[in-house]
Coordinates of N, CA, C and O in Angstrom, one line a residue:
X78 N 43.5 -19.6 -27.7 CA 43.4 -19.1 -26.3 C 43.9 -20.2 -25.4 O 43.7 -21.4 -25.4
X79 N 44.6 -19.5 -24.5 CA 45.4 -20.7 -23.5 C 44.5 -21.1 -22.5 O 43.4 -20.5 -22.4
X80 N 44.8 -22.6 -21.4 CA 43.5 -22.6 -21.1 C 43.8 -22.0 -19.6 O 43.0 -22.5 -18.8
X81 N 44.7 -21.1 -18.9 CA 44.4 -20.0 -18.0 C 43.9 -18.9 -18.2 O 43.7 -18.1 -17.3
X82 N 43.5 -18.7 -19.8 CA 42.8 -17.5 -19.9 C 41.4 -18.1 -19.9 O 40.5 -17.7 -19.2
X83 N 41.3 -18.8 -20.6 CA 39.3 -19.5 -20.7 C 39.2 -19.9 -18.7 O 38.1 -20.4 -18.3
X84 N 40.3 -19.7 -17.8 CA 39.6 -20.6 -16.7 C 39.7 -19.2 -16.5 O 38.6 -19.0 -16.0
X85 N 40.3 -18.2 -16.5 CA 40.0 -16.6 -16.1 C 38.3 -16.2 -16.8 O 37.4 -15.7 -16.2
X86 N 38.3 -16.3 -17.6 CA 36.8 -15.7 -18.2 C 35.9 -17.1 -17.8 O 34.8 -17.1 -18.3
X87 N 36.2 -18.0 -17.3 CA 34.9 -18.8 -16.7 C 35.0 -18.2 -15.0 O 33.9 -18.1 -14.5
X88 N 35.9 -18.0 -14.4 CA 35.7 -17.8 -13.0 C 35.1 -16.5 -13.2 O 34.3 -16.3 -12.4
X89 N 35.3 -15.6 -14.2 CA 34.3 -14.0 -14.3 C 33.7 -14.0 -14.0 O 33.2 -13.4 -13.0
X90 N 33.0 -15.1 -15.4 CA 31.2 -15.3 -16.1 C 31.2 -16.1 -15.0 O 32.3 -15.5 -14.8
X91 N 31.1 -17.1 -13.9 CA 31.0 -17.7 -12.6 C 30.5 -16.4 -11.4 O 29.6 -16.5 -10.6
X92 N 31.3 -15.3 -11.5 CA 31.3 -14.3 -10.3 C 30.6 -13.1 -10.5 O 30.3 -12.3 -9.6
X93 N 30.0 -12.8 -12.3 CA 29.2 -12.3 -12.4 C 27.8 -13.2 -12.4 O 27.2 -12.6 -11.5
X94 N 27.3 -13.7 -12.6 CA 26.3 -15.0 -12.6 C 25.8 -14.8 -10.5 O 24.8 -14.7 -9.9
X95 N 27.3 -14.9 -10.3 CA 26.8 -15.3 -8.4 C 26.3 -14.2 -7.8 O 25.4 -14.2 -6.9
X96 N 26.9 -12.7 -8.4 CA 26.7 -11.3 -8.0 C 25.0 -10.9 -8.4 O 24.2 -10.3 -7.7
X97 N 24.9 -11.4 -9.5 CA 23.6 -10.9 -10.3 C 22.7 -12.5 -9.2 O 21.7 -12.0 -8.6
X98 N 22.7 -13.5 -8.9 CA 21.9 -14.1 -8.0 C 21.6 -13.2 -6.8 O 20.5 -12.6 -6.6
X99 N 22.8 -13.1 -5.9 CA 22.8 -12.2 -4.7 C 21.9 -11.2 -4.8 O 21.0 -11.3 -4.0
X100 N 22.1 -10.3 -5.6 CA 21.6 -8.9 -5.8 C 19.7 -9.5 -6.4 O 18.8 -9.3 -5.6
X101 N 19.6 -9.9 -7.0 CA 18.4 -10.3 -7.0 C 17.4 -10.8 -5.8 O 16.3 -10.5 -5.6
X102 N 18.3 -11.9 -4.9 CA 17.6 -12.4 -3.7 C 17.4 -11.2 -3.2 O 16.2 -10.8 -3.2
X103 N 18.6 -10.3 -2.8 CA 18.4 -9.4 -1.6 C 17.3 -8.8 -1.8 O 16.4 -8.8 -0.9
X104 N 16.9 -8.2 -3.3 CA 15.9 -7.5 -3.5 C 14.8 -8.3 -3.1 O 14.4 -8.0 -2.0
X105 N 14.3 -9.0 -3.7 CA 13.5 -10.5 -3.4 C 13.0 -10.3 -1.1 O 11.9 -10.3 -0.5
X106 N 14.3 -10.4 -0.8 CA 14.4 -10.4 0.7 C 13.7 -9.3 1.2 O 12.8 -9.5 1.9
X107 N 14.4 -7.7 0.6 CA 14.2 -6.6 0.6 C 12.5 -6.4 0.7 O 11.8 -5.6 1.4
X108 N 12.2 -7.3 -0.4 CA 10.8 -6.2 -0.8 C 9.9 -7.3 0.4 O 9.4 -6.7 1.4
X109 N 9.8 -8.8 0.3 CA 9.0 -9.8 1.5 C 9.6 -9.1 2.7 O 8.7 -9.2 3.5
X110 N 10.2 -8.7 3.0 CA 10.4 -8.0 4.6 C 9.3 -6.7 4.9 O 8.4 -6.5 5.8
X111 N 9.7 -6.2 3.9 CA 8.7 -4.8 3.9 C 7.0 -4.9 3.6 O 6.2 -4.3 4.3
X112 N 6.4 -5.8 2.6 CA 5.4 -6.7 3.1 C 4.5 -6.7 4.0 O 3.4 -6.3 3.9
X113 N 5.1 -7.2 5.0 CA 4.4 -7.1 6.3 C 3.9 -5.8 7.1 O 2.8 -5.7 7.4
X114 N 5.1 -4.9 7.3 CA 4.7 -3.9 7.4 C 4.0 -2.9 6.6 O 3.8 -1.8 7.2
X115 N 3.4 -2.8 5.0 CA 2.7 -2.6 4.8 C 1.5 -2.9 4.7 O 0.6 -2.1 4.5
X116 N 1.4 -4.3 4.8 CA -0.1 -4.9 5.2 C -0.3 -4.3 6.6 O -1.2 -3.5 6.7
X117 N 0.5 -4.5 7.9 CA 0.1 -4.1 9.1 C -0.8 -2.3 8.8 O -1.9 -1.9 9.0
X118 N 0.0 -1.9 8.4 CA 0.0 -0.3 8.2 C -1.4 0.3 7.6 O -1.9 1.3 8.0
X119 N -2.1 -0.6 6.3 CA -3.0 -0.3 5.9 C -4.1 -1.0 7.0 O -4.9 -0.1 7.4
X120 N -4.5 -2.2 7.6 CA -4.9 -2.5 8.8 C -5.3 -1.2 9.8 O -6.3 -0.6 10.1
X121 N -4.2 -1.1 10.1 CA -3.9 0.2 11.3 C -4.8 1.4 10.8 O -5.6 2.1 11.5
X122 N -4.4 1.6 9.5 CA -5.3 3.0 9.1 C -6.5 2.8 8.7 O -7.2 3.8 8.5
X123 N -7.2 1.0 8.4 CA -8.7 0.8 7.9 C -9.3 1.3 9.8 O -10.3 2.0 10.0
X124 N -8.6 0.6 10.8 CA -8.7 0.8 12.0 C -9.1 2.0 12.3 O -10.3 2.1 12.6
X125 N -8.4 2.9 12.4 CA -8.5 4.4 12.6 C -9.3 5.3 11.8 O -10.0 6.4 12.0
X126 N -9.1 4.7 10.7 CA -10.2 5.6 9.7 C -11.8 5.2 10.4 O -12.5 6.1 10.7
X127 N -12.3 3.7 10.6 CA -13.3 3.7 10.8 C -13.4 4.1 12.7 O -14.5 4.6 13.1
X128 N -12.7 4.0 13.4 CA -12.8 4.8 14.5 C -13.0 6.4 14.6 O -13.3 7.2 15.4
X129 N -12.7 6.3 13.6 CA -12.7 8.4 13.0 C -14.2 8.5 12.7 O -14.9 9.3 13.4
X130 N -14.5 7.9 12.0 CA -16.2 7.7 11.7 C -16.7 7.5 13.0 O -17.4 8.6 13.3
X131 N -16.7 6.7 13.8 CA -17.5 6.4 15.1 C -17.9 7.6 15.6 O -19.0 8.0 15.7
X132 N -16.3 8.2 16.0 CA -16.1 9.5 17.0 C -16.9 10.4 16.6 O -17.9 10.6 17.3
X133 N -16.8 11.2 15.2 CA -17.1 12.1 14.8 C -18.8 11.5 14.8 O -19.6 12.3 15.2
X134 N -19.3 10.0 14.4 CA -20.7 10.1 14.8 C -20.9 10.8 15.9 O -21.6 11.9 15.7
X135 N -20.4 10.4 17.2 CA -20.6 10.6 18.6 C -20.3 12.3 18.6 O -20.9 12.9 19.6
X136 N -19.8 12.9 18.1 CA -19.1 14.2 18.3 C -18.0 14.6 18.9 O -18.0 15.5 19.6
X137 N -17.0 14.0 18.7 CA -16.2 13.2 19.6 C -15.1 14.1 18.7 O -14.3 13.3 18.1
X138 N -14.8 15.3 18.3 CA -14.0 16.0 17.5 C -12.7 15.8 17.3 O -12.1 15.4 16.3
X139 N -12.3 16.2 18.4 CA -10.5 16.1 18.3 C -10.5 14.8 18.2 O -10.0 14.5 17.1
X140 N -10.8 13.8 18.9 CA -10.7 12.3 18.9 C -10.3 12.2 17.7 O -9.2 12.0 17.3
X141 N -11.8 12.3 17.0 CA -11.7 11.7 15.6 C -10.5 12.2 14.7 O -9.6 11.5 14.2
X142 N -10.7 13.7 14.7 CA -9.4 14.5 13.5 C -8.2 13.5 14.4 O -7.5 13.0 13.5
X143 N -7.8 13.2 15.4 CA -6.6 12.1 15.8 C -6.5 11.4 15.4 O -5.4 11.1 14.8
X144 N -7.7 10.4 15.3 CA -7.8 9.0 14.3 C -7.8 8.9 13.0 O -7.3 7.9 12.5
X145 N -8.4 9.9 12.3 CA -8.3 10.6 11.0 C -6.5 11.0 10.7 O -5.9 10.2 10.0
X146 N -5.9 11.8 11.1 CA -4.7 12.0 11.1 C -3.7 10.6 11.2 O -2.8 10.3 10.4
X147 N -3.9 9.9 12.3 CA -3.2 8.5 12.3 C -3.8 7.6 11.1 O -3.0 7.0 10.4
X148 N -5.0 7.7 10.7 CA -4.8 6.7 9.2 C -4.5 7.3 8.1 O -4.4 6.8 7.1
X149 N -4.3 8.4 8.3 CA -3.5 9.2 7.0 C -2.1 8.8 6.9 O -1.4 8.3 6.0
X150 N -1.7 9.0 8.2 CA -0.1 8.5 8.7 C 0.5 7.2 8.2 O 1.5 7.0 7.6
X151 N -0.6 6.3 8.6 CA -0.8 4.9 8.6 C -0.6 4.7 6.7 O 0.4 4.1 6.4
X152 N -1.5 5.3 5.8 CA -1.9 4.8 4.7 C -0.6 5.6 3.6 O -0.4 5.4 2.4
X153 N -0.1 6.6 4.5 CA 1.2 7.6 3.8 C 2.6 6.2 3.6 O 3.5 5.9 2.8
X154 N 2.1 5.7 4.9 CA 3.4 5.0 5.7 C 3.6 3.4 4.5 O 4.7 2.8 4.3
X155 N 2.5 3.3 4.0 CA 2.3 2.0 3.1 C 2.5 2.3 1.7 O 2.8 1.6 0.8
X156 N 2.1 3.8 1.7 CA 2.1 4.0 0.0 C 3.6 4.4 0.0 O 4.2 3.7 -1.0
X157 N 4.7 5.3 0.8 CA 5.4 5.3 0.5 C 6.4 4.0 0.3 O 7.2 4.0 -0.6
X158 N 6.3 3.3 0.9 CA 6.6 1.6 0.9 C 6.5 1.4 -0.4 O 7.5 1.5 -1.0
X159 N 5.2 0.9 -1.0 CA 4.9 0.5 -1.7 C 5.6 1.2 -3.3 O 5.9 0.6 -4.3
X160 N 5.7 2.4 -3.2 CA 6.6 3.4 -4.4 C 8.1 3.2 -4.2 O 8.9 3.2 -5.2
X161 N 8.5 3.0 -3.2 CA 9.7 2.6 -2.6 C 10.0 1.2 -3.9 O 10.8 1.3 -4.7
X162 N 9.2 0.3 -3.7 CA 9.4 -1.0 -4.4 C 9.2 -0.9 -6.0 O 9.6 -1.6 -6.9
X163 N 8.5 0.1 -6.1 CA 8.2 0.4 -7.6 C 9.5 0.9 -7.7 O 10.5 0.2 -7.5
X164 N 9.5 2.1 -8.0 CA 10.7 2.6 -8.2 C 12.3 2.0 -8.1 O 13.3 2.2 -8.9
X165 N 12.1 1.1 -6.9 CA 13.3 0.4 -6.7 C 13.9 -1.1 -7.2 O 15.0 -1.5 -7.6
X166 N 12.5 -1.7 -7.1 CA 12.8 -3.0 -7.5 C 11.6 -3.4 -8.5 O 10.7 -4.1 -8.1
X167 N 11.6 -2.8 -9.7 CA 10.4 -2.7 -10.7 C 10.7 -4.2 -11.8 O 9.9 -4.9 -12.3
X168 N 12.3 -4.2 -11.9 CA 12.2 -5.3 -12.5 C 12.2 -6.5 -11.9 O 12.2 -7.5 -12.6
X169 N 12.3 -6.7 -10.5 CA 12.1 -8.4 -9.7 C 11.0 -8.8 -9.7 O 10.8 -10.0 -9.4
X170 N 10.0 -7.7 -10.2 CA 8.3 -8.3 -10.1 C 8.2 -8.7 -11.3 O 9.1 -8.4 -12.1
X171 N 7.0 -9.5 -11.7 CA 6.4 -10.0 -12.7 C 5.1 -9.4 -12.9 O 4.6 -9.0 -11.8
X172 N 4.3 -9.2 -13.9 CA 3.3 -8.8 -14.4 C 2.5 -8.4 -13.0 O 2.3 -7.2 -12.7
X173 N 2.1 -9.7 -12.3 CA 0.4 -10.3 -11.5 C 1.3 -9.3 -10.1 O 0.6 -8.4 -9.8
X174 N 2.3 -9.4 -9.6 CA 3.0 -8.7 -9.1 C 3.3 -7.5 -9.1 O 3.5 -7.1 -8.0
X175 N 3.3 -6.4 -10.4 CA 3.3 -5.4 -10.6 C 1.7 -4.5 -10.5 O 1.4 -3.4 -10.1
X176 N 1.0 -5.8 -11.1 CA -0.4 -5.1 -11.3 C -1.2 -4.9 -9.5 O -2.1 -4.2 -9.1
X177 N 0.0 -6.4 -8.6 CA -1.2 -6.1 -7.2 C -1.0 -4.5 -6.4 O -1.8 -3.8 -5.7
X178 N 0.9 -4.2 -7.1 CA 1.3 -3.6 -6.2 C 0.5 -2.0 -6.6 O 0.4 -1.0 -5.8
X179 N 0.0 -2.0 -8.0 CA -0.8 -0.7 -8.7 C -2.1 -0.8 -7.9 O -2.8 0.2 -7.6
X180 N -2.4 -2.0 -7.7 CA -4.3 -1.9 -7.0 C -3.9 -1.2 -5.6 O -4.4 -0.1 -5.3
X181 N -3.2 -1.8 -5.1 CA -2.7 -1.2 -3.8 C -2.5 0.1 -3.6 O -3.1 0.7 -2.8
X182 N -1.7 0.6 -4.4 CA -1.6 1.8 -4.5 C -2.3 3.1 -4.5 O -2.1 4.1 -3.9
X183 N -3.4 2.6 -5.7 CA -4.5 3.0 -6.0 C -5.6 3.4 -5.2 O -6.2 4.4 -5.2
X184 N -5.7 2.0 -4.3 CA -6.8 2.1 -2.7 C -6.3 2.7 -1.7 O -6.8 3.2 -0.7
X185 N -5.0 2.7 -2.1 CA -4.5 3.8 -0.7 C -4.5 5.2 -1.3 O -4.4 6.1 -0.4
X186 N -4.6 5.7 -2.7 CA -4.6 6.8 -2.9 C -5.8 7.5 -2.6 O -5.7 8.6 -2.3
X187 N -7.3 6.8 -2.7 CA -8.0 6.8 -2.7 C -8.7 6.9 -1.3 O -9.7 7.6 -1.1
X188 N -8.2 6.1 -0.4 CA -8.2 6.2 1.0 C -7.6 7.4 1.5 O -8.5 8.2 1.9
X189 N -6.7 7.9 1.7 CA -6.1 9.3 1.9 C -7.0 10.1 1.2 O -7.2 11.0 1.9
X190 N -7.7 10.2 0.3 CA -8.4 11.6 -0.3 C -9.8 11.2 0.5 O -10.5 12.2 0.8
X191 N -10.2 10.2 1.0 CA -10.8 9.9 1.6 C -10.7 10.6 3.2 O -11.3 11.6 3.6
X192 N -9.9 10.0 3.6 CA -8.7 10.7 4.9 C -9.6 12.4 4.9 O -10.4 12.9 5.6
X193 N -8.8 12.7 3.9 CA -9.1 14.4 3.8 C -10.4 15.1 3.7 O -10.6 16.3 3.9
X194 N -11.5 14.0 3.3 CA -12.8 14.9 3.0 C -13.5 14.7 4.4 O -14.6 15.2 4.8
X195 N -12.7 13.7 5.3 CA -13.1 13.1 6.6 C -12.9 14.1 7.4 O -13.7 14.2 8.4
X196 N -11.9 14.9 7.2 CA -11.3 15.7 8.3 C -11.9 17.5 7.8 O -11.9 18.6 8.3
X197 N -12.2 17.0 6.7 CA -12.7 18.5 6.2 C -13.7 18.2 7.1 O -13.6 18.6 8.2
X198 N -15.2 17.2 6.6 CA -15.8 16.9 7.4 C -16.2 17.4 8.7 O -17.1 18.2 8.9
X199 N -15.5 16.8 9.6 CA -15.2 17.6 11.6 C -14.8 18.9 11.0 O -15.0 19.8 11.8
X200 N -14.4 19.4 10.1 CA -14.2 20.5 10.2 C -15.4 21.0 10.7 O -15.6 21.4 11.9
X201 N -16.3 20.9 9.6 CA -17.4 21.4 9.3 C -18.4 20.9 10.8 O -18.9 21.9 11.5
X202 N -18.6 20.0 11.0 CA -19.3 19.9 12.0 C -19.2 20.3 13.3 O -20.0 20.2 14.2
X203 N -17.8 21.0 13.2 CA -17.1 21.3 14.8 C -17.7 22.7 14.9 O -17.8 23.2 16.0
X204 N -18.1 23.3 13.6 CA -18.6 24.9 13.4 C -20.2 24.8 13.6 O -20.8 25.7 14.0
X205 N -20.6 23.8 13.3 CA -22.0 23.6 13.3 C -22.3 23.8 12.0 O -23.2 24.6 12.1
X206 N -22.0 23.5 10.8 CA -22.2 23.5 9.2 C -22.1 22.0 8.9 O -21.2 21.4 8.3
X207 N -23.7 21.7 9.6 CA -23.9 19.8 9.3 C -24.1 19.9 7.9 O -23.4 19.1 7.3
X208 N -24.8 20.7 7.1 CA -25.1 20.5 5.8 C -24.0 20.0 5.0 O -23.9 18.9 4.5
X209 N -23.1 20.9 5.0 CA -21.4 20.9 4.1 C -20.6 20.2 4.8 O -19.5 19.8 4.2
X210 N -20.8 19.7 6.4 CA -20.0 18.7 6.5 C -20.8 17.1 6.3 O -20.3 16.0 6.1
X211 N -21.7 17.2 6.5 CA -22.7 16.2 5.7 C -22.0 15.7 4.4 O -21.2 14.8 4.4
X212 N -22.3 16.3 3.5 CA -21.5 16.8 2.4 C -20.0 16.0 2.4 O -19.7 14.9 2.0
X213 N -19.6 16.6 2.8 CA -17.6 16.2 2.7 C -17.6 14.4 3.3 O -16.9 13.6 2.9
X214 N -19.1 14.2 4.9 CA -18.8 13.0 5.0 C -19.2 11.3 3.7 O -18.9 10.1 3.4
X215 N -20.0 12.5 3.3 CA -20.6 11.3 1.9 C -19.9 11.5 0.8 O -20.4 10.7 -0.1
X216 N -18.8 12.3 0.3 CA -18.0 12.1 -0.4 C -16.7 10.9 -0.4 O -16.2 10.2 -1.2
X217 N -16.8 11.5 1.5 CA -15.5 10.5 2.4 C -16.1 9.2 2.2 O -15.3 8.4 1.7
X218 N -17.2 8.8 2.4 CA -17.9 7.5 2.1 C -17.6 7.0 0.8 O -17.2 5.9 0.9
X219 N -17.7 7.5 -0.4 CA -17.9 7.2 -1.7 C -16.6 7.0 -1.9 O -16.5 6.0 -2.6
X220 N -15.3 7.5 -1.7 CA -14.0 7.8 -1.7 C -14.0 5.9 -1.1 O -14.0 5.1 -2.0
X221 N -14.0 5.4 0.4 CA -13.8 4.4 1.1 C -14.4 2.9 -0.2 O -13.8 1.9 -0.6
X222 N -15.5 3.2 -0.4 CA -16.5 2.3 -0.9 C -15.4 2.4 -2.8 O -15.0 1.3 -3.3
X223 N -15.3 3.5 -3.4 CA -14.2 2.7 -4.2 C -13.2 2.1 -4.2 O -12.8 1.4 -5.1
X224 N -12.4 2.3 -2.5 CA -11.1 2.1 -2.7 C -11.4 0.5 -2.0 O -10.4 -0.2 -1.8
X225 N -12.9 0.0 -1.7 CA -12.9 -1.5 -1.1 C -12.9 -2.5 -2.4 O -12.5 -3.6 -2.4
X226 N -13.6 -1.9 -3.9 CA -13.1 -2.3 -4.8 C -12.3 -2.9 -5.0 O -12.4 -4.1 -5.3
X227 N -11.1 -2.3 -5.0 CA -9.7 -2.5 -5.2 C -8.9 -3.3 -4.6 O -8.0 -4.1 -5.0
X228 N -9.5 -3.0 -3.0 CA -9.3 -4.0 -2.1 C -9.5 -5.6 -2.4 O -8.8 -6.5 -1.9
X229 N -10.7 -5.8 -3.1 CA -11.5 -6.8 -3.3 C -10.1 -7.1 -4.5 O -9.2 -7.9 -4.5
X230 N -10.4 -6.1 -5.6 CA -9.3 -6.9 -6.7 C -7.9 -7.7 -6.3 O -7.5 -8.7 -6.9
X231 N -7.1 -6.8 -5.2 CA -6.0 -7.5 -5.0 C -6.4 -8.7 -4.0 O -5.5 -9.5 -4.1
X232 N -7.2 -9.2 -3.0 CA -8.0 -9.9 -2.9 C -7.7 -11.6 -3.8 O -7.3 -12.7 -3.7
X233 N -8.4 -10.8 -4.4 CA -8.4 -11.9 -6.1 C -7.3 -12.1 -6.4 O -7.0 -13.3 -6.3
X234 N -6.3 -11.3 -6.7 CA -5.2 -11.3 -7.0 C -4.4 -12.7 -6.1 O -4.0 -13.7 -6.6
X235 N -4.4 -12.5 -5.3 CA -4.0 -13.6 -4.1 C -4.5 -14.1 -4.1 O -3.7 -15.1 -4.3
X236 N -5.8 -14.8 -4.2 CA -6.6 -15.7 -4.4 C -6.4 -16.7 -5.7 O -6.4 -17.9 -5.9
X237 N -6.4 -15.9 -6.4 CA -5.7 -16.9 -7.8 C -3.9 -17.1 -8.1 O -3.3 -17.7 -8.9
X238 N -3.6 -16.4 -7.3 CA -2.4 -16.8 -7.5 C -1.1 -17.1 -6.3 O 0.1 -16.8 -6.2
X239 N -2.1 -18.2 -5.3 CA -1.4 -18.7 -4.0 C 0.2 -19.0 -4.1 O 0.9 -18.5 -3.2
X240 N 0.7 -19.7 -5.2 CA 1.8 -19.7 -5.5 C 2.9 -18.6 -5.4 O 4.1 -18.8 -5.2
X241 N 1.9 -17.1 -5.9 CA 2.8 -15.9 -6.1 C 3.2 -15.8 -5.0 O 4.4 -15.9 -4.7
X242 N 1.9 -15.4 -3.9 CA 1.7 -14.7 -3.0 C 1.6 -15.7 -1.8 O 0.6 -16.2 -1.4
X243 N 2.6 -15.9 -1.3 CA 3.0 -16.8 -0.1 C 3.0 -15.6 1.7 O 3.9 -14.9 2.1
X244 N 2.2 -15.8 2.1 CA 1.6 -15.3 3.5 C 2.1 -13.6 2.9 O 1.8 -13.5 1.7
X245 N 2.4 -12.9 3.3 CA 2.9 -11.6 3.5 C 3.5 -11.4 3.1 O 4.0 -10.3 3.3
X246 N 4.0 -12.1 2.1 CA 5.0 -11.9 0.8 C 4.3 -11.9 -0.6 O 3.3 -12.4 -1.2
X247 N 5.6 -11.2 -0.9 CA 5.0 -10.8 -2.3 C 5.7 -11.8 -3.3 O 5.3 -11.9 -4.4
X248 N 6.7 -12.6 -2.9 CA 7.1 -13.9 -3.4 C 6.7 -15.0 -3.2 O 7.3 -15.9 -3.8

């Protein structure tokens, strides 16, 4: 082999090597950007969900089904994010990485069904059927109280693994 062809298949394997770095950071970039706005987002909807609770103490109807509606919005807005990265960038993560992004997932699924028994809930109380929306609100509770669980796990997750998990990133 002449050595203009070995310096042709090293500038390649050189330009495939640089392409496959690139494409990796961006993803890397891609997913720590988005990050943030899903931490804000679940924030926003623990916010509103427990303002939904207040209101609806108070009787405070539409308020609450508003606040209730915005943390659904809120917690839709993070899970789709967060599937976004699964689906998209499944092999740039690592295991402890993979597993925070499933806890996450999980408490937000959990929170939205939560969301829903909240709003059944006011349903119920806006008719004057405190029993059954009694009912739908202690479900909504038990729904919240698993999904702090979870919360707690990814928690830990960061907690042991400061290295992984640098401020609002997932790198």
């Amino acid at each position: 082999m002449s050595s203009y062809s070995k310096l042709i298949i090293f500038v390649a394997v050189l330009l495939i090597i640089s392409v496959a770095v690139v494409l990796i950071d961006s993803s890397v970039d891609s997913i720590n950007k988005t990050m943030p706005d899903i931490s804000d987002s679940i924030v926003n909807g623990d916010n509103d969900y427990n303002e939904a609770v207040i209101l609806v103490n108070s009787r405070s109807f539409d308020e609450s089904r508003n606040k209730a509606i915005s943390a659904g919005n809120n917690y839709n807005d993070s899970l789709d994010k967060l599937n976004d990265i699964k689906n998209n960038f499944s092999s740039d993560v690592n295991d402890i990485q993979d597993e925070y992004i499933d806890t996450v997932i999980r408490e937000l699924e959990l929170k939205l069904q939560a969301v829903d028994k909240l709003k059944e809930s006011i349903d119920c109380f806006e008719v004057n059927s405190n029993y059954t929306g009694t009912n739908y609100a202690s479900e909504a509770n038990d729904l919240i109280y698993e999904a702090t669980k979870y919360q707690d796990q990814r928690d830990t997750l960061v907690k042991e693994n400061p290295k992984l998990f640098k401020g609002n990133s997932l790198f």
